[in-house]
Amino acid sequence: MVSALCFRDSRVGLGCQKVAEKNISHALCRGDAFDRNRKEFFTMATAWLTRQLQDPLRQGDGGGTEARSVKMDRRRIALTVGFSLLGGVATSACDESPPSPENLGWLRDECPTGGALVHHAEGRLYLTELDSGQSEFLANGNQPEFSPDGRRVAWIDGTSAKGRLRQGDPTIYVIADSVEPAGGVHWLSDQSVAVVSNHGKEKQWLRVGLDGAQEPIPELTELGTGGYECDVRFAKDGVWSYVADHGWKTSEGRSGRVPGTCSVSLSVDGRTVTSLHNPHKKCDLTAIRPGGMTRVLWWKYAGGYDNHRFASADPRFLVAVDEHHQTMVVMTVDGNRCTRVGTLGRAKHGMYGDWTSTAAVRDQAWLARVRASPTSPGPWPRRKEQVVFVWDSGQSSNTLITRTAEHSLCRWEKQGRARWGTSFELILEGGRALAEASTTKLAFQDLDHSKEGTLELVLAPARDRTLRPATVLQMGSTFELTQVEGGLRGTWGGREREQVIALGTVSADRPTHLAITWNAQGCRAYRDGRKILSVPWEIFPLWSLAETLCVGARADGRQDWSGWIEGVAVSRVALADAEVKASFESRRERLASRTRSQPRHVVGTLLRKRELPPPSLYPNTLVTYDYHVEGQTVSVAHWGILDGVAFGSVRDRELAESYSLALEPWSNHPELQRFQLVGSDQLEEAPWFDGTPPGEPARIP
């Protein structure tokens, strides 16, 4: 660095050099947009240089020779450091870093018998065999991991741990139900995995065999029961290693915090942990047990890299995400060699993968006693093969089994303050959600062709009555379900001609199963499995391929509705009375358990706040603040960033000011444990969760 050479001749000496370099480093960290917005950062750096040259002298005798000398040296430092800094930024603007390599040759040399990558992107799993280099859709789910022999893959799907053979029989098996998604699934041997069980009053780690046998792991439960980027390893010497969020522990009594901010994982032997620093150019490998590695890996290619994971069964490799190309890379643990892998499954955020260096075996059998997922993925909705859209509160993979892999997963695009709830229901309070256009286009095409269909909806309004009509669900211009005062009504057709059907009253926070069927004869409606009306058509529904499926408001954002939705299913056939009743009965137990805990409304004085990370790197992040509440200090988790939007109502809070809080136990929100929680490594116990809708003002005048 040019400035460092100039400092050697400066009277101010090495001390000022260190201070200046520290300020530059701080400026760089604050300019998290170093790669995203160089123009803004260039302006910031220029302003810093100007301040150094114009700032009045605050030391020396105020006008003597010594003061002038120090001032001259200070300006020389500002000039050398500043122009070196600006030159670096200007150079970076050209982004001369090369793209990451796309060369499988060296990897094939390292793995002569074969190898494979499995990764998830946007809820889909993809498998890429090293021999072909081509990716194929594997299943729906996330957090995949290869077995030690590389012949099986396990992953999380909703609240189930599932698995299948890497090659050969494509049957998907349920390894365990009622698991905590934030704990992931981790192979302990070729025949067993470790998962966090949510069954019972307290969470605990279980060793689950492929034959269905289960055994508690108390030593691992004592270390923690899941969290952001959780990873576990059981070493040959009988020691457990555990990492989640920013902290790691071992069953031999060691513990600590990773030096980075994210991307934590454990090496095969559990002796080393990864962690990544902003702005995603530097990754630390840190030894946490004797024999572990300590080194720094620098990303020397365009953009940054993220979501580092040690290969679960090969200590030579790491798997990460090339953020510039939005694809997976496999790299050596010394950082010297790297290649992009995979032809499918790209995403802007949230990709994770695993690598195995073993050959594919097609004649391997999964143990016969493990129950397989049925051909129909679940009892709801009925006649799954006729479904054109389904979303089932995250409890199962919302898959259209008659569609290709690229159109098989139904998802919502949340807008405003729409968010997931405790049981992964969709909470709509000041927000709405639209089904992805690629899915709805095919759905409306099928409905228009079949001339019949069924809409099933499980909903619970936040209020018994509304002062104005509020749209619960809209299917383009063809059908709209609204809550009007204390009841529900459905409207078929457009503005020129409409047919309205009354669907009865609703109660706040009470879930209701609603089904509406139609065919050439007319329309029927059911509440909780019981038919409530049957009417002939005044206007037959016609579907447009350009229409949208929206819940929580109209597609244009008007007529906002408050409540929560647990399931939506649209079928291309009109279900019979008995089928609708059976569909309701299959959900009765789950509906009965859907109760909403009431938050504790208090006023707290802010004592400590923590800085949010860049939204571009961490689009869904919670942050913990400390408050003085009713005579004691409590830690509270807020949504700081949601869907890439940072909330100023949280970020800009001021110390010593009072704020309204809606506190709920953290244990009531298991769905939050999969997200980044800033400050979690500094907490001795779980924080409270502030249930105040994100973005709402909370300051007490």
XYZ file of C-alpha atoms in Angstrom:
701
model
C 0.000 0.000 0.000
C 1.476 3.377 -1.060
C 0.309 5.127 2.087
C 2.165 2.672 4.307
C 5.470 3.560 2.584
C 4.850 7.285 3.040
C 4.145 6.782 6.748
C 7.663 5.554 7.368
C 9.037 9.076 6.842
C 6.299 10.791 8.797
C 7.125 12.500 12.117
C 3.764 11.419 13.415
C 4.977 7.808 13.335
C 3.454 4.368 13.353
C 0.790 5.245 15.916
C -1.014 7.614 13.553
C -0.603 5.097 10.754
C -2.496 2.528 12.796
C -5.214 5.045 13.673
C -5.616 6.090 10.047
C -5.719 2.497 8.821
C -8.293 1.701 11.497
C -10.457 4.605 10.286
C -10.162 3.385 6.712
C -11.118 -0.121 7.759
C -14.119 1.273 9.625
C -15.121 3.279 6.563
C -14.851 0.196 4.383
C -17.025 -1.799 6.776
C -19.613 0.964 6.831
C -19.607 1.007 3.062
C -21.046 -2.478 2.862
C -21.976 -1.459 -0.656
C -18.309 -1.705 -1.679
C -19.346 -3.986 -4.508
C -22.943 -2.761 -4.790
C -22.587 1.018 -4.837
C -19.053 2.227 -5.463
C -20.200 5.716 -6.426
C -21.752 6.338 -3.020
C -18.677 4.954 -1.266
C -16.361 7.107 -3.428
C -18.333 10.183 -2.297
C -18.042 9.112 1.350
C -14.281 8.581 1.073
C -13.798 11.973 -0.603
C -15.731 13.671 2.195
C -13.531 11.926 4.781
C -10.382 13.147 3.026
C -11.751 16.696 2.910
C -12.516 16.671 6.639
C -8.984 15.580 7.443
C -7.559 18.486 5.447
C -9.941 21.138 6.821
C -10.463 19.989 10.432
C -9.065 22.590 12.912
C -5.979 21.488 14.861
C -6.861 20.121 18.296
C -3.432 19.406 19.730
C -0.068 21.127 20.369
C 0.301 24.700 21.605
C -2.303 26.117 19.230
C 0.101 27.944 16.971
C 3.684 26.968 17.659
C 6.220 25.213 15.487
C 5.332 21.809 16.888
C 1.664 22.308 16.096
C 2.370 23.373 12.527
C 4.650 20.378 12.046
C 2.036 17.964 13.344
C -0.602 19.618 11.204
C 1.572 19.325 8.091
C 2.232 15.645 8.805
C -1.440 15.096 9.427
C -2.241 16.553 6.019
C 0.472 14.446 4.421
C -1.088 11.367 6.035
C -4.558 12.356 4.813
C -3.258 12.884 1.309
C -1.334 9.624 1.079
C -3.976 7.521 2.788
C -6.859 9.268 1.104
C -5.576 9.065 -2.432
C -4.526 5.471 -1.926
C -8.030 4.756 -0.647
C -9.733 6.572 -3.509
C -7.438 4.941 -6.008
C -8.369 1.545 -4.626
C -12.045 2.349 -4.972
C -11.597 3.654 -8.489
C -9.684 0.520 -9.426
C -12.357 -1.659 -7.893
C -14.975 0.121 -9.962
C -13.544 -1.656 -12.960
C -13.967 -4.955 -11.046
C -10.861 -6.537 -12.482
C -11.288 -9.655 -10.361
C -11.749 -12.661 -12.637
C -14.886 -14.795 -12.494
C -14.696 -17.983 -10.502
C -13.443 -20.950 -12.570
C -15.798 -23.401 -14.191
C -13.402 -26.313 -14.545
C -14.376 -29.762 -13.298
C -11.141 -31.298 -14.579
C -9.066 -30.815 -11.443
C -11.973 -31.952 -9.253
C -12.300 -35.160 -11.280
C -8.568 -35.714 -10.797
C -9.005 -35.310 -7.026
C -12.043 -37.631 -7.010
C -11.195 -40.339 -9.574
C -13.989 -42.698 -8.471
C -16.676 -40.034 -8.782
C -18.465 -37.451 -6.677
C -21.647 -35.423 -6.407
C -23.049 -32.137 -5.169
C -26.473 -31.835 -3.569
C -27.832 -28.363 -2.828
C -31.046 -26.527 -2.156
C -32.300 -23.348 -3.802
C -35.707 -21.813 -3.068
C -37.100 -24.967 -1.504
C -35.897 -27.383 -4.201
C -33.091 -29.937 -4.008
C -30.789 -30.587 -6.943
C -28.219 -33.340 -7.507
C -25.179 -32.897 -9.748
C -23.024 -35.927 -10.526
C -19.361 -35.117 -11.159
C -19.144 -37.459 -14.159
C -21.768 -35.610 -16.208
C -21.650 -32.184 -14.591
C -25.416 -31.901 -15.169
C -27.968 -31.120 -12.451
C -31.322 -32.810 -11.927
C -34.249 -32.071 -9.644
C -34.201 -34.413 -6.648
C -37.029 -33.426 -4.267
C -38.490 -30.483 -2.371
C -36.869 -29.437 0.883
C -33.725 -27.850 2.300
C -30.545 -28.500 4.336
C -29.468 -31.622 2.411
C -26.596 -33.834 3.575
C -24.965 -36.956 2.139
C -24.502 -40.102 4.238
C -20.841 -40.958 4.968
C -20.792 -43.557 2.173
C -22.367 -41.051 -0.227
C -25.205 -43.403 -1.199
C -28.084 -41.643 0.550
C -29.286 -38.066 0.960
C -31.273 -36.713 3.915
C -32.948 -33.314 4.199
C -35.602 -31.289 6.002
C -39.064 -30.881 4.493
C -41.398 -28.836 6.690
C -41.204 -30.539 10.093
C -40.088 -33.914 8.729
C -36.663 -35.388 8.057
C -36.771 -37.246 4.760
C -34.336 -39.174 2.615
C -33.813 -41.150 -0.547
C -31.102 -42.977 -2.410
C -28.697 -40.827 -4.362
C -29.181 -43.042 -7.428
C -31.514 -45.895 -8.278
C -34.879 -46.205 -6.521
C -36.404 -42.666 -6.353
C -38.714 -43.487 -3.416
C -38.682 -40.788 -0.714
C -38.695 -42.065 2.874
C -39.795 -40.330 6.055
C -36.985 -40.755 8.575
C -38.596 -38.780 11.413
C -41.601 -36.523 12.000
C -42.057 -33.599 14.410
C -38.491 -32.387 14.026
C -37.196 -28.867 14.606
C -36.233 -27.454 11.170
C -33.609 -25.153 12.712
C -31.704 -28.216 13.929
C -31.300 -29.718 10.457
C -30.531 -33.392 9.859
C -27.029 -34.786 10.328
C -25.756 -38.262 9.455
C -24.037 -40.049 12.357
C -23.426 -43.217 10.347
C -24.681 -44.788 7.134
C -27.664 -46.086 9.130
C -28.619 -43.222 11.486
C -29.066 -39.447 11.712
C -29.313 -36.822 14.457
C -32.363 -34.531 14.564
C -33.982 -32.235 17.125
C -37.341 -33.608 18.221
C -40.197 -31.159 18.797
C -42.426 -33.879 20.236
C -43.135 -33.277 23.925
C -42.649 -30.329 26.240
C -38.947 -29.779 25.583
C -36.777 -30.149 22.527
C -34.101 -32.797 22.497
C -31.627 -34.353 20.092
C -32.431 -37.876 18.964
C -30.404 -40.513 17.190
C -32.846 -41.940 14.629
C -32.028 -45.118 12.740
C -33.223 -45.842 9.242
C -35.114 -48.756 10.821
C -37.151 -46.262 12.887
C -35.357 -46.799 16.233
C -34.930 -43.610 18.303
C -32.544 -42.848 21.154
C -32.035 -39.535 23.064
C -28.611 -37.833 22.914
C -28.475 -35.922 26.237
C -24.832 -34.833 25.770
C -25.762 -33.023 22.554
C -29.002 -31.598 23.959
C -26.983 -29.885 26.703
C -24.987 -28.027 24.054
C -28.038 -26.582 22.271
C -31.111 -27.555 20.279
C -30.743 -25.806 16.962
C -30.436 -22.306 15.617
C -29.192 -20.345 12.645
C -26.908 -22.547 10.466
C -26.773 -25.322 13.079
C -24.175 -28.073 12.570
C -23.100 -31.004 14.766
C -20.347 -33.628 14.619
C -19.504 -36.702 16.690
C -15.753 -37.363 16.744
C -14.078 -40.749 16.913
C -12.877 -39.962 20.453
C -16.504 -39.632 21.634
C -16.665 -35.815 21.799
C -19.637 -33.887 20.407
C -19.090 -30.549 18.653
C -21.943 -28.105 18.115
C -22.247 -24.714 16.384
C -25.233 -22.436 15.772
C -25.642 -18.690 15.310
C -22.189 -17.347 16.331
C -21.311 -19.733 19.160
C -19.719 -23.170 19.351
C -19.498 -25.743 22.150
C -18.067 -29.195 22.715
C -19.110 -31.898 25.154
C -15.634 -31.771 26.718
C -16.367 -28.284 28.081
C -14.881 -25.991 25.439
C -16.912 -23.071 24.053
C -16.406 -19.823 22.224
C -17.570 -17.440 19.561
C -16.653 -17.557 15.880
C -14.654 -14.555 14.635
C -16.947 -13.960 11.656
C -20.611 -13.055 11.348
C -22.184 -16.036 9.555
C -21.635 -19.199 7.459
C -20.756 -21.464 10.376
C -20.133 -25.192 9.903
C -17.988 -27.947 11.386
C -15.266 -30.038 9.812
C -15.684 -33.796 9.522
C -13.728 -34.383 12.758
C -15.523 -31.559 14.610
C -12.241 -29.761 15.362
C -12.599 -26.734 13.046
C -15.360 -24.204 12.448
C -15.941 -21.855 9.503
C -17.117 -18.238 9.705
C -17.434 -15.475 7.131
C -16.721 -11.745 7.408
C -18.349 -8.818 5.632
C -18.172 -8.024 2.768
C -17.953 -11.747 2.011
C -14.360 -11.869 0.834
C -12.732 -13.423 3.911
C -13.539 -16.764 5.563
C -11.904 -17.939 8.774
C -11.171 -21.565 9.604
C -10.808 -21.656 13.385
C -9.542 -24.567 15.482
C -11.932 -25.313 18.367
C -10.237 -28.542 19.474
C -6.621 -29.740 19.384
C -5.690 -30.818 15.874
C -8.037 -28.349 14.185
C -7.091 -25.915 11.402
C -6.561 -22.176 11.736
C -6.239 -20.236 8.508
C -7.860 -17.521 6.392
C -9.429 -18.146 2.988
C -9.716 -15.151 0.652
C -12.161 -14.999 -2.244
C -10.078 -13.725 -5.157
C -12.841 -13.759 -7.739
C -15.584 -11.334 -8.806
C -18.236 -10.558 -6.196
C -18.238 -12.466 -2.922
C -18.961 -15.913 -1.554
C -21.306 -17.105 1.186
C -22.858 -20.045 3.059
C -19.664 -22.039 3.536
C -20.090 -25.639 4.600
C -17.448 -28.270 5.157
C -18.170 -31.322 3.020
C -19.858 -33.636 5.510
C -17.678 -36.663 4.779
C -14.539 -35.410 2.963
C -12.172 -33.132 4.944
C -10.507 -31.866 1.765
C -13.395 -29.749 0.503
C -15.706 -26.855 1.292
C -18.966 -26.002 -0.476
C -19.994 -22.361 -0.848
C -22.098 -20.011 -2.985
C -20.608 -17.766 -5.640
C -22.765 -14.670 -5.094
C -21.726 -13.137 -8.417
C -22.969 -16.088 -10.483
C -25.575 -17.276 -7.925
C -24.335 -20.838 -8.184
C -22.573 -23.412 -6.008
C -18.798 -23.826 -5.877
C -16.625 -26.633 -4.521
C -13.232 -25.526 -3.208
C -10.284 -27.020 -1.380
C -9.854 -26.205 2.310
C -6.641 -24.310 1.544
C -8.580 -22.030 -0.815
C -6.192 -22.629 -3.711
C -8.592 -24.395 -6.066
C -12.241 -23.764 -6.838
C -14.835 -24.566 -9.489
C -18.462 -23.831 -10.121
C -20.672 -26.931 -10.038
C -24.263 -27.370 -11.208
C -26.448 -26.342 -14.129
C -29.773 -25.882 -12.274
C -30.921 -24.387 -9.003
C -29.766 -20.782 -8.765
C -31.024 -18.234 -6.255
C -30.087 -14.802 -4.938
C -30.125 -15.896 -1.289
C -30.276 -18.986 0.879
C -28.448 -21.673 -1.130
C -26.660 -24.440 0.804
C -25.051 -27.659 -0.321
C -22.946 -30.718 0.474
C -20.284 -32.637 -1.436
C -19.359 -36.313 -1.508
C -16.279 -37.832 -3.159
C -17.775 -41.278 -3.693
C -19.048 -43.105 -6.746
C -22.751 -43.461 -7.463
C -24.217 -46.915 -6.710
C -27.552 -47.821 -8.299
C -28.296 -51.191 -6.712
C -28.257 -49.971 -3.104
C -31.478 -50.607 -1.114
C -33.013 -48.418 1.582
C -33.964 -50.394 4.684
C -37.355 -52.011 4.117
C -38.779 -51.235 7.535
C -38.643 -47.468 7.066
C -42.040 -46.282 5.890
C -42.132 -44.566 2.531
C -44.037 -41.413 1.709
C -47.284 -42.428 0.018
C -47.874 -41.696 -3.639
C -50.131 -38.823 -2.586
C -48.028 -36.517 -0.372
C -50.719 -36.245 2.312
C -54.403 -36.543 3.278
C -55.085 -32.896 2.513
C -56.221 -31.894 0.021
C -58.117 -34.893 -1.289
C -57.454 -36.195 -4.836
C -54.051 -34.560 -4.882
C -53.509 -35.600 -8.484
C -56.206 -33.087 -9.513
C -54.767 -30.133 -7.579
C -53.539 -27.123 -9.586
C -52.398 -25.059 -6.573
C -51.686 -26.068 -2.981
C -50.112 -24.397 0.016
C -50.292 -26.193 3.338
C -48.695 -23.998 6.053
C -45.228 -25.419 5.526
C -46.175 -28.805 6.934
C -45.356 -30.652 3.723
C -43.814 -29.933 0.365
C -46.447 -27.974 -1.541
C -45.986 -29.899 -4.751
C -48.106 -30.305 -7.849
C -47.440 -33.914 -8.741
C -48.722 -33.437 -12.312
C -46.230 -30.660 -13.087
C -42.604 -30.688 -14.178
C -39.904 -30.036 -11.612
C -39.594 -26.378 -12.599
C -43.290 -25.746 -11.860
C -43.862 -28.192 -9.031
C -43.474 -26.022 -5.929
C -46.233 -23.557 -4.972
C -45.031 -20.500 -3.087
C -46.223 -17.087 -1.941
C -44.546 -13.780 -2.658
C -45.148 -11.890 0.596
C -45.640 -8.135 0.443
C -46.006 -5.480 3.113
C -46.068 -6.947 6.622
C -47.229 -10.445 5.635
C -45.165 -12.982 7.577
C -44.992 -16.585 8.783
C -46.491 -17.433 12.168
C -45.637 -19.868 14.944
C -47.018 -22.886 13.068
C -45.867 -21.566 9.689
C -49.306 -20.168 8.981
C -49.450 -17.048 6.804
C -50.217 -14.008 8.986
C -51.825 -11.157 7.070
C -51.910 -7.961 9.113
C -51.028 -5.017 6.933
C -49.751 -7.236 4.156
C -50.734 -9.603 1.365
C -49.288 -12.552 -0.529
C -49.450 -13.400 -4.229
C -48.934 -16.842 -5.689
C -46.058 -17.045 -8.153
C -47.161 -16.125 -11.670
C -45.644 -19.225 -13.289
C -47.853 -21.441 -11.136
C -51.084 -19.459 -11.389
C -50.895 -19.244 -15.184
C -50.969 -23.033 -15.415
C -53.645 -23.253 -12.718
C -56.072 -20.895 -14.458
C -55.406 -22.643 -17.766
C -56.477 -25.963 -16.211
C -59.571 -24.404 -14.601
C -60.656 -22.821 -17.859
C -60.246 -26.155 -19.652
C -62.003 -28.338 -17.038
C -65.047 -26.040 -16.497
C -65.236 -27.244 -12.883
C -63.189 -26.981 -9.730
C -62.880 -26.692 -5.945
C -61.392 -23.993 -3.728
C -60.454 -25.041 -0.183
C -59.330 -22.480 2.360
C -58.458 -22.649 6.058
C -58.688 -19.158 7.567
C -59.128 -17.296 10.840
C -59.966 -13.564 10.930
C -58.290 -11.286 13.458
C -61.618 -9.551 14.187
C -65.268 -10.648 14.497
C -66.456 -7.694 12.443
C -64.972 -5.290 9.896
C -66.007 -1.683 9.303
C -65.554 -2.076 5.550
C -65.299 -4.977 3.092
C -61.932 -6.741 3.395
C -60.657 -9.167 0.750
C -59.565 -12.551 2.136
C -58.778 -14.109 -1.254
C -59.002 -13.007 -4.869
C -58.750 -15.245 -7.920
C -58.329 -12.655 -10.649
C -61.564 -11.011 -11.750
C -63.472 -14.312 -11.536
C -63.900 -14.897 -7.793
C -63.404 -12.827 -4.639
C -63.899 -13.876 -0.999
C -64.509 -10.955 1.371
C -65.278 -10.410 5.023
C -68.143 -7.939 5.341
C -68.979 -6.865 8.878
C -69.379 -10.199 10.694
C -69.726 -12.584 7.769
C -68.096 -13.965 4.655
C -69.374 -13.639 1.130
C -68.180 -14.871 -2.246
C -68.573 -12.898 -5.465
C -68.433 -14.486 -8.916
C -67.912 -12.380 -12.039
C -66.851 -8.776 -12.602
C -68.298 -5.305 -12.140
C -70.823 -5.505 -14.952
C -72.439 -8.700 -13.726
C -71.987 -10.460 -10.392
C -73.377 -13.397 -8.454
C -72.981 -13.145 -4.682
C -73.191 -16.078 -2.257
C -73.431 -15.738 1.545
C -71.044 -17.984 3.481
C -72.025 -17.376 7.115
C -70.447 -15.614 10.082
C -66.892 -15.918 11.398
C -65.243 -15.554 14.801
C -61.919 -13.909 15.593
C -58.959 -16.308 15.808
C -61.190 -19.337 15.244
C -59.959 -21.367 12.238
C -62.602 -22.345 9.701
C -62.377 -24.826 6.835
C -64.200 -23.367 3.846
C -64.793 -25.225 0.554
C -66.450 -23.904 -2.588
C -67.086 -26.194 -5.575
C -68.410 -25.402 -9.031
C -69.376 -27.219 -12.231
C -71.875 -26.790 -15.057
C -74.864 -27.205 -12.698
C -73.915 -24.491 -10.210
C -71.983 -23.666 -7.055
C -71.907 -25.367 -3.631
C -70.312 -24.125 -0.406
C -69.238 -25.967 2.775
C -68.116 -24.831 6.246
C -66.186 -27.297 8.388
C -67.305 -30.187 6.170
C -71.020 -29.320 6.215
C -72.824 -28.083 3.099
C -74.371 -24.642 3.658
C -75.670 -23.758 0.173
C -76.182 -25.008 -3.357
C -77.207 -22.514 -6.040
C -77.546 -22.599 -9.854
C -75.465 -20.311 -11.998
C -76.495 -16.816 -12.927
C -73.060 -16.245 -14.466
C -70.688 -19.081 -15.369
C -67.038 -18.471 -14.291
C -64.501 -17.850 -17.038
C -60.811 -17.806 -16.172
C -58.178 -15.557 -17.689
C -54.604 -16.841 -17.968
C -53.251 -13.438 -16.912
C -55.066 -13.400 -13.571
C -53.473 -13.657 -10.130
C -54.188 -15.560 -6.931
C -53.844 -13.221 -3.948
C -54.647 -13.486 -0.219
C -54.874 -10.721 2.401
C -56.045 -8.005 0.007
C -56.906 -7.434 -3.608
C -54.079 -7.814 -6.095
C -53.848 -4.004 -6.301
C -53.419 -3.761 -2.511
C -56.887 -2.407 -1.700
C -59.353 -3.811 0.876
C -56.703 -5.063 3.294
C -57.771 -8.015 5.498
C -56.334 -8.997 8.891
C -56.138 -12.640 9.907
C -54.187 -15.805 9.260
C -54.417 -18.545 6.665
C -53.246 -22.096 7.129
C -54.025 -23.719 3.817
C -55.160 -22.995 0.265
C -55.904 -25.633 -2.348
C -57.421 -25.286 -5.813
C -58.466 -28.416 -7.736
C -59.578 -28.890 -11.311
C -62.499 -31.127 -10.207
C -65.609 -30.447 -8.137
C -65.339 -32.571 -4.982
C -68.369 -34.544 -3.823
C -70.009 -33.960 -0.434
C -68.258 -36.952 1.138
C -64.866 -35.858 -0.194
C -65.235 -32.366 1.270
C -66.204 -33.838 4.635
C -63.226 -36.193 4.562
C -60.941 -33.285 3.708
C -62.178 -31.353 6.728
C -61.843 -34.373 9.029
C -58.212 -34.833 7.949
C -57.474 -31.358 9.345
C -59.726 -31.330 12.412
C -56.968 -32.117 14.924
C -54.619 -29.522 13.500
C -57.379 -26.907 13.433
C -58.220 -27.540 17.080
C -54.618 -26.874 18.098
C -54.362 -23.536 16.247
C -54.576 -21.038 19.116
C -52.820 -17.699 19.190
C -51.019 -16.663 22.380
C -51.791 -13.136 23.529
C -48.716 -10.875 23.796
C -47.805 -9.020 26.978
C -48.015 -5.293 26.211
C -45.427 -3.292 28.166
C -43.321 -0.137 27.900
C -39.532 -0.522 27.891
C -36.654 1.962 28.041
C -33.916 1.156 25.537
C -30.595 0.389 27.236
C -28.583 -1.210 24.438
C -28.952 -1.685 20.691
C -26.989 -3.671 18.139
C -26.088 -2.859 14.551
C -27.956 -4.522 11.699
C -25.998 -6.227 8.903
C -26.402 -5.207 5.241
C -29.911 -6.102 3.949
C -28.429 -7.199 0.630
C -26.480 -9.955 2.392
C -28.980 -10.848 5.142
C -32.520 -10.236 3.801
C -34.266 -11.798 6.845
C -32.641 -10.858 10.141
C -33.738 -10.395 13.745
C -31.820 -8.183 16.169
C -31.782 -8.181 19.984
C -32.078 -4.941 21.971
C -31.917 -4.642 25.774
C -34.694 -2.768 27.616
C -35.520 -1.795 31.176
C -38.990 -3.236 31.756
C -40.792 -3.205 35.110
C -37.644 -3.052 37.187
C -35.516 -5.566 35.263
C -33.364 -5.781 32.139
C -34.768 -7.959 29.371
C -33.480 -8.829 25.895
C -36.014 -8.505 23.090
C -35.756 -9.822 19.526
C -37.160 -7.552 16.803
C -37.521 -8.050 13.087
C -34.780 -5.737 11.829
C -34.787 -6.812 8.173
C -37.583 -8.692 6.420
C -37.565 -9.657 2.748
C -34.577 -7.358 2.187
C -36.227 -4.291 3.801
C -34.553 -2.757 6.880
C -37.080 -1.253 9.305
C -36.160 2.240 10.419
C -38.642 1.932 13.303
C -36.181 -0.556 14.844
C -32.826 0.559 13.421
C -33.267 4.226 14.400
C -34.379 3.726 17.999
C -32.555 5.939 20.490
C -31.046 4.993 23.832
C -32.906 6.115 26.978
C -36.157 6.528 25.003
C -39.310 4.520 25.832
C -41.003 2.161 23.385
C -44.136 0.009 23.412
C -43.431 -3.732 23.219
C -45.685 -6.728 22.578
C -43.678 -9.482 24.262
C -44.128 -13.168 23.489
C -41.975 -16.095 24.680
C -39.266 -16.978 22.154
C -40.264 -20.641 22.544
C -43.642 -19.799 20.967
C -41.893 -19.051 17.683
C -39.854 -22.034 16.493
C -40.152 -20.743 12.929
C -37.799 -17.860 13.813
C -34.878 -20.050 14.835
C -33.849 -20.629 11.223
C -33.071 -16.922 10.764
C -30.057 -14.816 11.680
C -30.391 -13.351 15.212
C -27.921 -10.522 15.819
C -26.638 -10.579 19.398
C -27.649 -14.159 20.169
C -24.073 -15.050 21.082
C -24.215 -12.521 23.945
C -27.374 -13.913 25.549
C -27.409 -16.288 28.498
C -31.038 -17.260 27.882
C -33.577 -16.963 25.085
C -34.877 -13.438 24.426
C -38.473 -12.303 24.289
C -39.969 -11.751 20.853
C -41.617 -8.428 20.039
C -44.839 -9.222 18.211
C -45.384 -5.615 17.120
C -45.912 -5.691 13.323
C -42.615 -4.688 11.665
C -42.524 -1.087 10.541
C -45.132 0.233 12.993
C -44.034 3.200 15.179
C -43.465 2.163 18.791
C -41.921 5.216 20.459
C -43.746 6.573 23.516
C -43.803 10.415 23.487
